[in-house]
Coordinates of C-alpha atoms and ligand atoms in Angstrom, one line a residue:
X1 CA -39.0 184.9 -127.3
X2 CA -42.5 183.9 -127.2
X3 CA -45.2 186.3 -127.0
X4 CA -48.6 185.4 -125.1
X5 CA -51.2 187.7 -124.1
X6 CA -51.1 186.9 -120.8
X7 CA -48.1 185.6 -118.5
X8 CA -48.6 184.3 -114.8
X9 CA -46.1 183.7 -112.6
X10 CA -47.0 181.2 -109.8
X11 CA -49.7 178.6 -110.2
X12 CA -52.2 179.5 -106.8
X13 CA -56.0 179.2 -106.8
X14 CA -56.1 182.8 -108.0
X15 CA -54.0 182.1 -111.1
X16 CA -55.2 179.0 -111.9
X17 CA -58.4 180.2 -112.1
X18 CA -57.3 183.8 -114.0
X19 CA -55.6 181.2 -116.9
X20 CA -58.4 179.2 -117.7
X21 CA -61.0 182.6 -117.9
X22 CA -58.8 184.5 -120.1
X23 CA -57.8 181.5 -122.2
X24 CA -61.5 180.6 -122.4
X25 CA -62.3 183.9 -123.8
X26 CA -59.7 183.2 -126.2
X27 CA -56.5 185.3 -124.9
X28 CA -53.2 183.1 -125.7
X29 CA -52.1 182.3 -121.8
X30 CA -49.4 180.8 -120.0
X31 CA -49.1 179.9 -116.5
X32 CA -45.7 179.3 -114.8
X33 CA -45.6 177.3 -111.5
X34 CA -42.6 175.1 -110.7
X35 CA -43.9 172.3 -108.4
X36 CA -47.6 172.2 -107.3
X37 CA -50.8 172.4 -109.6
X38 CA -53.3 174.2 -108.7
X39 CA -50.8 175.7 -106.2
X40 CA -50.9 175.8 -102.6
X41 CA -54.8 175.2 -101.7
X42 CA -54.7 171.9 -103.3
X43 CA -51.6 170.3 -102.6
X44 CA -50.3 171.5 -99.1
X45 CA -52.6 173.9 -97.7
X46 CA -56.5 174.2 -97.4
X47 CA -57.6 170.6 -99.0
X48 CA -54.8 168.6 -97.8
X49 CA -55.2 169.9 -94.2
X50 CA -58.8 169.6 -94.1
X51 CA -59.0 165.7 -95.3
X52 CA -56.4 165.2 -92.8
X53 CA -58.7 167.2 -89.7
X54 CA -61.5 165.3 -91.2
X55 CA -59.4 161.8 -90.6
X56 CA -58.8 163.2 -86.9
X57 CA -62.4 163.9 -86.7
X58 CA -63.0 160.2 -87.7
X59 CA -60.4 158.9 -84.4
X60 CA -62.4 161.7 -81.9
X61 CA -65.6 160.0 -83.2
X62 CA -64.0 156.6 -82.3
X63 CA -63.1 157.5 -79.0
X64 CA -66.5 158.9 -78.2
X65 CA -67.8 156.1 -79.8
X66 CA -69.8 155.2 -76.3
X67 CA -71.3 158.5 -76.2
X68 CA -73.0 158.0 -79.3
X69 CA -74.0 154.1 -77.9
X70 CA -71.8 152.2 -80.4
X71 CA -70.0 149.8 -78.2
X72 CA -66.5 150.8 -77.9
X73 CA -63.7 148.8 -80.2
X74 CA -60.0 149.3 -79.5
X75 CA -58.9 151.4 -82.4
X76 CA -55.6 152.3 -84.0
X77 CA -54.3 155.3 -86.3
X78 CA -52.8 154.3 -89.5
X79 CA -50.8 157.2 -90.9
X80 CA -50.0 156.0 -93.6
X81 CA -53.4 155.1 -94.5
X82 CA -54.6 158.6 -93.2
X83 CA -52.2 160.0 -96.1
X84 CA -53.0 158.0 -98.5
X85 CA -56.4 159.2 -98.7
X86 CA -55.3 163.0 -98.3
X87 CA -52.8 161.6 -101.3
X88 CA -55.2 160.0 -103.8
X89 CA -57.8 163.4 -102.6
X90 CA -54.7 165.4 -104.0
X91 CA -53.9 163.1 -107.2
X92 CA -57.3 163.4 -108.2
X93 CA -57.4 167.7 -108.0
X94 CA -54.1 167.4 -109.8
X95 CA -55.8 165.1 -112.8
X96 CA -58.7 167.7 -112.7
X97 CA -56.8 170.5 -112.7
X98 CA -54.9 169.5 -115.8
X99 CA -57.9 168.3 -117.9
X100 CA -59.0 172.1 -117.6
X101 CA -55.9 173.0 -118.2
X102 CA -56.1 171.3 -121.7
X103 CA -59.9 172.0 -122.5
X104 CA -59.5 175.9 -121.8
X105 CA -56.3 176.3 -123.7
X106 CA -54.7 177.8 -121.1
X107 CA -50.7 176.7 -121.5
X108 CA -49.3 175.3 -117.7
X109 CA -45.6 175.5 -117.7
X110 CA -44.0 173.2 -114.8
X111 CA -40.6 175.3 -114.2
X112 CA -38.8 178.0 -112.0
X113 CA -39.5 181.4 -113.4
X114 CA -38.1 185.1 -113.2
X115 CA -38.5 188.5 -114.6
X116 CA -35.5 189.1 -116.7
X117 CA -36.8 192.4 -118.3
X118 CA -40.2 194.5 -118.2
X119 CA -42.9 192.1 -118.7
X120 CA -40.8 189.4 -119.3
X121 CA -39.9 186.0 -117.8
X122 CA -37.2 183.2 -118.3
X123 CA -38.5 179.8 -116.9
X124 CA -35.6 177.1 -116.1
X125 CA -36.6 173.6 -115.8
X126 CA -35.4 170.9 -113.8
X127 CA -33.0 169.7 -116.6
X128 CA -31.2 173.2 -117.4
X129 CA -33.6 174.1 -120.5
X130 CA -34.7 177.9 -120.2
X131 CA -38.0 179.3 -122.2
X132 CA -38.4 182.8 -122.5
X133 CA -42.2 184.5 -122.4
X134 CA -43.4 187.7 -122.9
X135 CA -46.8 189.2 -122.0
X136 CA -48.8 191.8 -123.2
X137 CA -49.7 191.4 -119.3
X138 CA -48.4 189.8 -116.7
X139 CA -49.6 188.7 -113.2
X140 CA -47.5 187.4 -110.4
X141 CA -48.8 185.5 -108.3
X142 CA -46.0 183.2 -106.3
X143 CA -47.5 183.3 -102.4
X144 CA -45.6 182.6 -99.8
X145 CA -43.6 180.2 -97.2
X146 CA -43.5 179.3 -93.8
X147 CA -41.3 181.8 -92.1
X148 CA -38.2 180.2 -89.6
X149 CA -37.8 183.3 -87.0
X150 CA -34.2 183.7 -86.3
X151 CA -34.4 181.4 -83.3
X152 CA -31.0 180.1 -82.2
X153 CA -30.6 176.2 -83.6
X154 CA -34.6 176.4 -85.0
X155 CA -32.8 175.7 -88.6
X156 CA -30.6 172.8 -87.9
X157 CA -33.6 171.5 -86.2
X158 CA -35.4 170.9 -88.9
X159 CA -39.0 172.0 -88.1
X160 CA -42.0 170.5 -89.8
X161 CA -43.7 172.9 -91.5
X162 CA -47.5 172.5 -92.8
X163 CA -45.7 170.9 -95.9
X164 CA -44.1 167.8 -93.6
X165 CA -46.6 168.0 -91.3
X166 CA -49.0 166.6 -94.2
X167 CA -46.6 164.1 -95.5
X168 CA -46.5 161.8 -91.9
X169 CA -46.5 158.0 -92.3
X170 CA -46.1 157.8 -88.5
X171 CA -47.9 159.6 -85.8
X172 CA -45.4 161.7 -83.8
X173 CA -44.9 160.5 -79.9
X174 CA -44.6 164.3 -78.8
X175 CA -45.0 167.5 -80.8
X176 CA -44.3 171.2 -79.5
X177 CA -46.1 173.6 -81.9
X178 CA -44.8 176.9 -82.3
X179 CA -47.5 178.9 -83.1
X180 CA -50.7 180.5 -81.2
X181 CA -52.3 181.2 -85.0
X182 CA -54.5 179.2 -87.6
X183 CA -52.3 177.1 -88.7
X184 CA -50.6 175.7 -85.5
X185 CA -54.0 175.5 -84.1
X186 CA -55.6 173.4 -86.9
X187 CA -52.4 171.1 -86.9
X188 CA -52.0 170.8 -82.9
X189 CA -55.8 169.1 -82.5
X190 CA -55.5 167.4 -85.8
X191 CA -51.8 165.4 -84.2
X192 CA -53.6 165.3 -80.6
X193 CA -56.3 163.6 -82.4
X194 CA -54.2 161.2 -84.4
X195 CA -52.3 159.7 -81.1
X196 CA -49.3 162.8 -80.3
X197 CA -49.0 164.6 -77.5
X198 CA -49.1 168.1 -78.0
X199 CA -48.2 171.1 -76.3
X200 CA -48.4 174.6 -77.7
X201 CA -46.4 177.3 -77.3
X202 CA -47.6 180.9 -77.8
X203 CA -46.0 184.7 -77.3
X204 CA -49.1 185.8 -76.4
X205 CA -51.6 185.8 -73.5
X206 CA -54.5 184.3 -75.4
X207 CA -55.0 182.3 -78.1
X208 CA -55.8 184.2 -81.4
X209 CA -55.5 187.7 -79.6
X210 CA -56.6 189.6 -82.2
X211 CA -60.1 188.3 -82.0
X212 CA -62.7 188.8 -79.1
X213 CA -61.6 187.6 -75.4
X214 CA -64.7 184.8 -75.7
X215 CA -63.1 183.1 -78.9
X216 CA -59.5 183.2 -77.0
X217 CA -61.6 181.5 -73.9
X218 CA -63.7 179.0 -75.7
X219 CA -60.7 177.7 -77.8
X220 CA -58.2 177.7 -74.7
X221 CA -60.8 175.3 -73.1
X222 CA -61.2 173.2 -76.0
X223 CA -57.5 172.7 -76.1
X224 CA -56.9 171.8 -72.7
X225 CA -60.4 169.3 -72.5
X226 CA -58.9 167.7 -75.7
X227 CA -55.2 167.1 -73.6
X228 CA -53.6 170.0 -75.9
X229 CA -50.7 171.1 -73.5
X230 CA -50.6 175.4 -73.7
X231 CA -47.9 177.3 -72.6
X232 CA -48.6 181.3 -73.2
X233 CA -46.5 184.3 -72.8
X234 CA -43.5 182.2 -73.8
X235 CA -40.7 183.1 -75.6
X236 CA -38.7 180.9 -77.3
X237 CA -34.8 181.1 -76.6
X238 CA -33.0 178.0 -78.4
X239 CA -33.3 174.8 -79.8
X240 CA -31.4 171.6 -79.7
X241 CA -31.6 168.0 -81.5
X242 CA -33.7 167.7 -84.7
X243 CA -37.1 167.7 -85.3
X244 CA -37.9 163.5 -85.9
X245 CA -35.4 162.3 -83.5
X246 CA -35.8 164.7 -80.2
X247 CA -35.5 168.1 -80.1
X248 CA -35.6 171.0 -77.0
X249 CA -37.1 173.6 -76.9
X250 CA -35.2 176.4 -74.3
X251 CA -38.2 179.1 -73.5
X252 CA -38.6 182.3 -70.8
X253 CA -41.8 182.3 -69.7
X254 CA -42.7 184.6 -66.4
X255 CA -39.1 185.8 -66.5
X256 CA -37.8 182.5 -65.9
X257 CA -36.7 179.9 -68.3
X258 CA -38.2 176.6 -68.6
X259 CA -37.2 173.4 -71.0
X260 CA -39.5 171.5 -73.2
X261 CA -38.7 168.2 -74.3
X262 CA -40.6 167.0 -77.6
X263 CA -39.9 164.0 -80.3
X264 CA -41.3 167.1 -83.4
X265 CA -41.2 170.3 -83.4
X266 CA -43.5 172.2 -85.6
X267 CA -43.1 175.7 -86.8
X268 CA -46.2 177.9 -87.7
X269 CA -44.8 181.5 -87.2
X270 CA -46.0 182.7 -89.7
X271 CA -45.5 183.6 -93.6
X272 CA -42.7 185.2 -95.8
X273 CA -43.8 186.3 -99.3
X274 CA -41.9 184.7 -102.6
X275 CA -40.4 187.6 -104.1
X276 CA -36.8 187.4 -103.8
X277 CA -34.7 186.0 -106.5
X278 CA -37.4 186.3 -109.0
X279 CA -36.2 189.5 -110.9
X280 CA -39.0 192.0 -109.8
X281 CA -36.2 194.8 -109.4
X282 CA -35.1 193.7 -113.2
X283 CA -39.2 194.1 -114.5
X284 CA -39.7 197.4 -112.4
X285 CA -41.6 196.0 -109.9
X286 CA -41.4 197.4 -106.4
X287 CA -42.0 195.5 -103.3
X288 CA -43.2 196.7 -99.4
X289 CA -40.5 197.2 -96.7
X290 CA -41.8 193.7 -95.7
X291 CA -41.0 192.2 -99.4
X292 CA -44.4 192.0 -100.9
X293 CA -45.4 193.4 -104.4
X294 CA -46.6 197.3 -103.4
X295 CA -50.0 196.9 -105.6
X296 CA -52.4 199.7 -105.5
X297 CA -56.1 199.1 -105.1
X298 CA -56.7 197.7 -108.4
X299 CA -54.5 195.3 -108.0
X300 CA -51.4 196.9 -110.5
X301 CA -47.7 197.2 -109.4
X302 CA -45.5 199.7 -109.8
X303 CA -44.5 198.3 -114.0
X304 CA -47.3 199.2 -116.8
X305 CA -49.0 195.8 -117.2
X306 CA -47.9 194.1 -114.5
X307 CA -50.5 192.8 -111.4
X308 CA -50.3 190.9 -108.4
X309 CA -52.7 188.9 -106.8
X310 CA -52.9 186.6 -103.7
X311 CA -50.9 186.9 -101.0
X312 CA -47.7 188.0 -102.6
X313 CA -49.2 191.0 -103.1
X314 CA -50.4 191.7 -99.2
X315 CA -53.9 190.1 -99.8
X316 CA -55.5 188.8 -96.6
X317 CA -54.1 184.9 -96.6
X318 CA -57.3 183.2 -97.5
X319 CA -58.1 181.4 -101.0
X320 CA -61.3 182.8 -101.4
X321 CA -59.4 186.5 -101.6
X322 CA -56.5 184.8 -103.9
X323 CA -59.9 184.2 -106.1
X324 CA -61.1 187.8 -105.5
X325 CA -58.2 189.0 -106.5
X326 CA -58.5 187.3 -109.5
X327 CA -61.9 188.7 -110.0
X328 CA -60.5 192.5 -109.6
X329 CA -57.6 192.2 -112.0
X330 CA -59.7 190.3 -114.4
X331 CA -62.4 193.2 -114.4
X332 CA -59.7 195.9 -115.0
X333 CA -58.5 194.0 -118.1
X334 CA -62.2 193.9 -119.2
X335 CA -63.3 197.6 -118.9
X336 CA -64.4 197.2 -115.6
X337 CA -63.4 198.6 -112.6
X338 CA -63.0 196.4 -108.9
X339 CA -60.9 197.2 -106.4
X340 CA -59.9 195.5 -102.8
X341 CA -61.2 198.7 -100.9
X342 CA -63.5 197.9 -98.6
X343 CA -64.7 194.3 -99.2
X344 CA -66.1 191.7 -96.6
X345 CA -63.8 188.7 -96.1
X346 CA -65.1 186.2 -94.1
X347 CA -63.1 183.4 -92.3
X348 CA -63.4 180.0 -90.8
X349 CA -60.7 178.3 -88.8
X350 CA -61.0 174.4 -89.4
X351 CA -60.8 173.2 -85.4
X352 CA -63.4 170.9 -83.9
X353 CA -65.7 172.9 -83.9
X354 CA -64.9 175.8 -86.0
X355 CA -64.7 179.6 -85.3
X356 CA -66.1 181.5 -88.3
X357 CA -66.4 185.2 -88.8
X358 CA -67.7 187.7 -90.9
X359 CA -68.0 191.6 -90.9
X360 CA -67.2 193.2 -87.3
X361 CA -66.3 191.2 -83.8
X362 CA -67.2 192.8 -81.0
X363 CA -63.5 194.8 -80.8
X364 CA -63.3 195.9 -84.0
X365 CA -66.7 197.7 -83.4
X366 CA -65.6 198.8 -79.7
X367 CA -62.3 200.4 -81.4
X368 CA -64.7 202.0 -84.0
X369 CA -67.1 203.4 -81.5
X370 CA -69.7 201.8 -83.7
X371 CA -72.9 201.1 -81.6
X372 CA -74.0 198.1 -81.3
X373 CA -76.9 195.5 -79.8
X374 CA -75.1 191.4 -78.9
X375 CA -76.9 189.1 -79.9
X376 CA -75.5 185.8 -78.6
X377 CA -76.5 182.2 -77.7
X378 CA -75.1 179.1 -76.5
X379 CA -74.9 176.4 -78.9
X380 CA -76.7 174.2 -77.1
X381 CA -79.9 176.7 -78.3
X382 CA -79.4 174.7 -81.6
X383 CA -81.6 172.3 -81.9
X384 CA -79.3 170.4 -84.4
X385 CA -76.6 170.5 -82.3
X386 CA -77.8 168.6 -79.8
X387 CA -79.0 165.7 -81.8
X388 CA -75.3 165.6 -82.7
X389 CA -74.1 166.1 -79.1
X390 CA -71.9 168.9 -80.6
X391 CA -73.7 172.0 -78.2
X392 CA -69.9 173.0 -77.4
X393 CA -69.7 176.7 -78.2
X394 CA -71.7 180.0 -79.0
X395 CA -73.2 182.2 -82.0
X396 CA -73.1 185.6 -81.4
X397 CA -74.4 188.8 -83.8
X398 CA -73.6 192.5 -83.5
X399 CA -76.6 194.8 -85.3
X400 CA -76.0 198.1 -85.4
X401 CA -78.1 200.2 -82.9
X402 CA -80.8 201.9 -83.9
X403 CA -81.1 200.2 -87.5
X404 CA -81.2 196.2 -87.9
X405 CA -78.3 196.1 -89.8
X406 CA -76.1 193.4 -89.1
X407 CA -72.5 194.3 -88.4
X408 CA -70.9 191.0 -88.2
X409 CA -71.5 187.5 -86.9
X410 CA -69.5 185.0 -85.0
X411 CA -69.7 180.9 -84.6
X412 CA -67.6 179.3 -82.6
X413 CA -69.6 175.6 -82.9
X414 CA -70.3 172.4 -85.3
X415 CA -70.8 173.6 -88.8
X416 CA -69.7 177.4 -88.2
X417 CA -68.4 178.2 -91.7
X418 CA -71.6 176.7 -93.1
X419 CA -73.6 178.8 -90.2
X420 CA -71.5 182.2 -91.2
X421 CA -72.2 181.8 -94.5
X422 CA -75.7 181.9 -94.5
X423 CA -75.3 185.1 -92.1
X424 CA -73.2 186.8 -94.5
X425 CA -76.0 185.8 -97.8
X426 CA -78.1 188.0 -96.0
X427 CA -75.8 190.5 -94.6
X428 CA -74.6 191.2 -98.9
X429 CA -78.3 191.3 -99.6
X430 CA -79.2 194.3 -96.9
X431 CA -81.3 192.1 -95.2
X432 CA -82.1 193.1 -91.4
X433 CA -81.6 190.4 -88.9
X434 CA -85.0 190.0 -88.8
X435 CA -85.6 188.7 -91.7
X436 CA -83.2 185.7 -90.6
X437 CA -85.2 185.7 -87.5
X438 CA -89.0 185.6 -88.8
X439 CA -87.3 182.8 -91.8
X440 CA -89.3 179.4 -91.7
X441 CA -86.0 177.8 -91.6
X442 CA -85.9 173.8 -92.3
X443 CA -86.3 171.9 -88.7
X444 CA -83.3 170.9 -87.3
X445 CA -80.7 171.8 -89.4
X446 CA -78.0 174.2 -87.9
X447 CA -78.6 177.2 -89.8
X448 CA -81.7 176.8 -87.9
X449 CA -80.0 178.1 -84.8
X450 CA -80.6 181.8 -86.0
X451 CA -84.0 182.0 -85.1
X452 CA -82.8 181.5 -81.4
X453 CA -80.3 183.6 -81.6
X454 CA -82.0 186.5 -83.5
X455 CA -85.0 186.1 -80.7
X456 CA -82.3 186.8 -78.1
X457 CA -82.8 189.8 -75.7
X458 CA -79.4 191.5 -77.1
X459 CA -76.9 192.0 -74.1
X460 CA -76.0 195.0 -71.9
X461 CA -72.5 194.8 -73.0
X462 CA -73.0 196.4 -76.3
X463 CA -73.7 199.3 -75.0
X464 CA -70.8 199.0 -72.4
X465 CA -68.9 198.4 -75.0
X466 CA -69.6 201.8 -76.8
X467 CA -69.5 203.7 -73.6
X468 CA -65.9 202.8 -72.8
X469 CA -65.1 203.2 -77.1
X470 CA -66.5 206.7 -76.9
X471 CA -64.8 207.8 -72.6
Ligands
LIG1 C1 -51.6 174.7 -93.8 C2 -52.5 175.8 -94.4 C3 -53.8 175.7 -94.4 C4 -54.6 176.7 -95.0 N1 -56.0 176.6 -94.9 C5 -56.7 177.5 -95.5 C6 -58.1 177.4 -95.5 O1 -58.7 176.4 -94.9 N2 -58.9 178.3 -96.2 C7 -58.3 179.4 -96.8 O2 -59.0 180.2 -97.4 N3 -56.9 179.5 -96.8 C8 -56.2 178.6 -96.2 N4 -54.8 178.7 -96.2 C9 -54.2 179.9 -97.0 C10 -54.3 179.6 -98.5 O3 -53.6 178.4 -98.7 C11 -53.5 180.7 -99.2 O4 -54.0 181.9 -98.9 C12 -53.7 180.5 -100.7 O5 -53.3 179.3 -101.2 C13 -52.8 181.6 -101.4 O6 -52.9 181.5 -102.7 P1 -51.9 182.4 -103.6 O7 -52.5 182.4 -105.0 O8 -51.5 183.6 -103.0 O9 -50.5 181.5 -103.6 P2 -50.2 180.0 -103.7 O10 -51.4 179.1 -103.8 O11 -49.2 179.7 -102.6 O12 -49.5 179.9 -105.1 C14 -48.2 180.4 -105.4 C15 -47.5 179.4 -106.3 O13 -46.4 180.1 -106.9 C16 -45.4 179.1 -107.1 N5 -44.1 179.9 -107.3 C17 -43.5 180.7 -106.4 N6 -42.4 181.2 -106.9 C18 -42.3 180.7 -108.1 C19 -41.4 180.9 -109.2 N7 -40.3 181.6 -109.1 N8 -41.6 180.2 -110.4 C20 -42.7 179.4 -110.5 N9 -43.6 179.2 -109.6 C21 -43.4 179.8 -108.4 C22 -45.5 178.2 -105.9 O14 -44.9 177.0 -106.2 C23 -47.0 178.2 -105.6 O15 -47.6 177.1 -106.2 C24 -54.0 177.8 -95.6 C25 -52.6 177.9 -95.7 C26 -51.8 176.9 -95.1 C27 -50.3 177.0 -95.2

């Protein structure tokens, strides 16, 4: 048995980052992660899918090329060279990753691992060896996986996930993408910018129903103007073939059924948490009906000494929380005290352009009965944007009524992550819309686009908005 100070189960951004602060600050640490260093972010989710968009970015750019005046060139995709350079990207994180795993002294342990008793883990590696660790804490943090729904021959069809979909050599002739979410979004324009066809197929109505009716609208339109195929309020029945060779995809849609035929299939359905098989019931750890780890606000399980962090433990799925999370568990070990109550998490979604929010959407204060005054212009109100000929899209800003406060903000445009975050700077400092709007902000960037915006007459439909909330 060997006895650390702090034990990690599951190598994420999160973790990663928790090893090398406590084993900076001299705390004897050891991190177990049995494939992917660094974790997910790295190596098959966040970085990897965003060099990849950036590469389909690159082929858009090429077929616009006349737009821009740069005489047009036939052009072709090379996937393997577009993976290549997602590959060397991801090498090159790995290598850093590992030189701070030396200089911090934080221990990295490449094998499977699992509670065999409180606050301890066995680790098996590949060649049958088994090390066993104990911690005076421990935090899990193992993620999750693409979930398969229990759909009829989906299985032996052998989906891509986000894992194969990053590993093509070849672009696929014609991909159906089950998903109307982040994922299968980013991928389907990604693939219908690398050469495939693409059709999606979605339960729902809308595209990302959960957020406001003008997001679902704006990115419905940019689908279908980029040759996306959509096929809403579809569910899927059965599949045949295998995904690689042909597959078909049996669906009801308007209570009649309806065949796709596709060379890929790619399943984004969402995510199952990594919890089974790894002892938790052995270590005292409880998990949700759901299988994640029940954590309380702080971040602790239901065992003395044991945390979870990221999305194992329920954590909206975003790296930048897997991080916060971090930050909250590592205050509670300090004599501080954080907790996940209450805080702002902000979002982008990496299409072309990109939809980024922070604080409220105009629902979410609607279903609140919060009043509120709409700020919103068209992107082509940004000066920036239009030197770019990028003016597809909107910015929109919800201040509370009767104060300046601003409630939340929502780009749906070129550079809307970069855009949001400079909204949401001022939204942590308590700073009133105005003082965005009376800024001298540098000429023409696209941040610059909030003076327009925050000069806006705000909308009638705020207070329409309140007025059916409150009936
Ligand atoms: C395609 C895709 C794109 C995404 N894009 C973004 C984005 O742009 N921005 C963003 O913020 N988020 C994005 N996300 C979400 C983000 O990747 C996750 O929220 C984040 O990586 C979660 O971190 P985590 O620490 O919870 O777990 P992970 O990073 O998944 O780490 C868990 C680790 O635990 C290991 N593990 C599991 N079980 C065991 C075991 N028994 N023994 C040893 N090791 C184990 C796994 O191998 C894994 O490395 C994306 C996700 C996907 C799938």
């Amino acid at each position: 048995m060997e006895v650390y100070d702090l034990v990690i189960l599951g190598g994420g951004t999160g973790s990663t980052i928790a090893a090398w602060t406590f084993a900076g600050q001299g705390q004897r640490v050891a991190v177990v992660e049995r494939k992917y260093i660094g974790g997910s972010c790295p190596n098959i989710a966040c970085l990897p899918s965003k060099n990849i968009i950036h590469s389909a970015k690159v082929a858009s750019y090429f077929r616009r090329s006349e737009e821009f005046g740069i005489a047009k060139r036939d052009f072709t995709v090379d996937m393997e060279g577009v993976r290549t350079r997602k590959r060397n990207m991801v090498r090159a994180l790995n290598e850093a990753y590992l030189d701070n795993y030396e200089k911090t002294g934080a221990e990295l342990i490449l094998g499977s691992g699992r509670f065999i008793s409180p606050k301890t883990l066995e680790v098996t590696f590949a060649d049958g060896r088994n090390r066993r660790l104990r911690g005076k804490n421990v935090i899990v943090g193992t993620g999750t996986h693409a979930a398969l729904g229990a759909i009829p021959g989906l299985a032996e069809a052998q989906p891509l996930t986000h894992i194969e979909a990053l590993e093509l050599d070849k672009t696929p002739g014609r991909v159906i993408v089950i998903s109307g979410g982040y994922i299968g979004l980013e991928f389907s324009q990604a693939l219908r910018r690398l050469g495939s066809k693409v059709t999606i197929v979605a339960r729902d109505g809308r595209l990302l129903p959960g957020e406001d009716e003008d997001i679902s609208e704006a990115l419905r339109d940019l689908f279908l103007d980029e040759g996306v195929d959509l096929v809403m309020n579809a569910e899927v029945k059965r599949i045949s073939g295998k995904s690689g060779d042909s597959v078909r995809v049996l669906l009801e849609k308007n209570g009649g059924p309806k065949t796709l035929e596709g060379t890929h299939l790619l399943a984004a359905m969402g995510r199952v948490p990594n919890t089974d098989g790894i002892g938790l019931e052995l270590a005292s750890v409880e998990v949700t009906g759901s299988g994640y780890i029940k954590v309380n606000e702080r971040l602790q399980t239901t065992a003395p000494g044991v945390w979870a962090i990221g999305e194992v433990a329920g954590s909206p799925q975003f790296t930048h929380v897997s991080i916060d999370d971090f930050r909250i568990v590592h205050a509670n070990l300090t004599g501080g005290s954080r907790v996940t109550t209450g805080r702002q998490v902000p979002f982008c979604l990496f299409t072309d352009p990109e939809f980024a929010r922070v604080g409220l959407s105009e629902n979410e204060a609607t279903a609140r009965g919060i009043a509120y005054r709409l700020f919103k212009t068209p992107m082509e109100a940004n000066l920036r944007a239009r030197t770019l000929t990028e003016t597809r899209g909107f910015l929109k800003a919800l201040v509370e009524a009767g104060t300046d406060r601003i409630l939340g903000f929502t780009a749906f445009g070129v550079g809307g992550g970069e855009i949001m975050t400079s909204v949401q700077i001022a939204m942590n400092a308590g700073l009133p819309y105005t003082a965005l709007r009376d800024a001298i902000l540098t000429h023409p960037t696209l941040v610059e686009g909030l003076i327009p915006l925050f000069s806006a007459v705000p909308s009638a439909h705020a207070a329409a908005g309140v007025a059916k909330a409150s009936a």
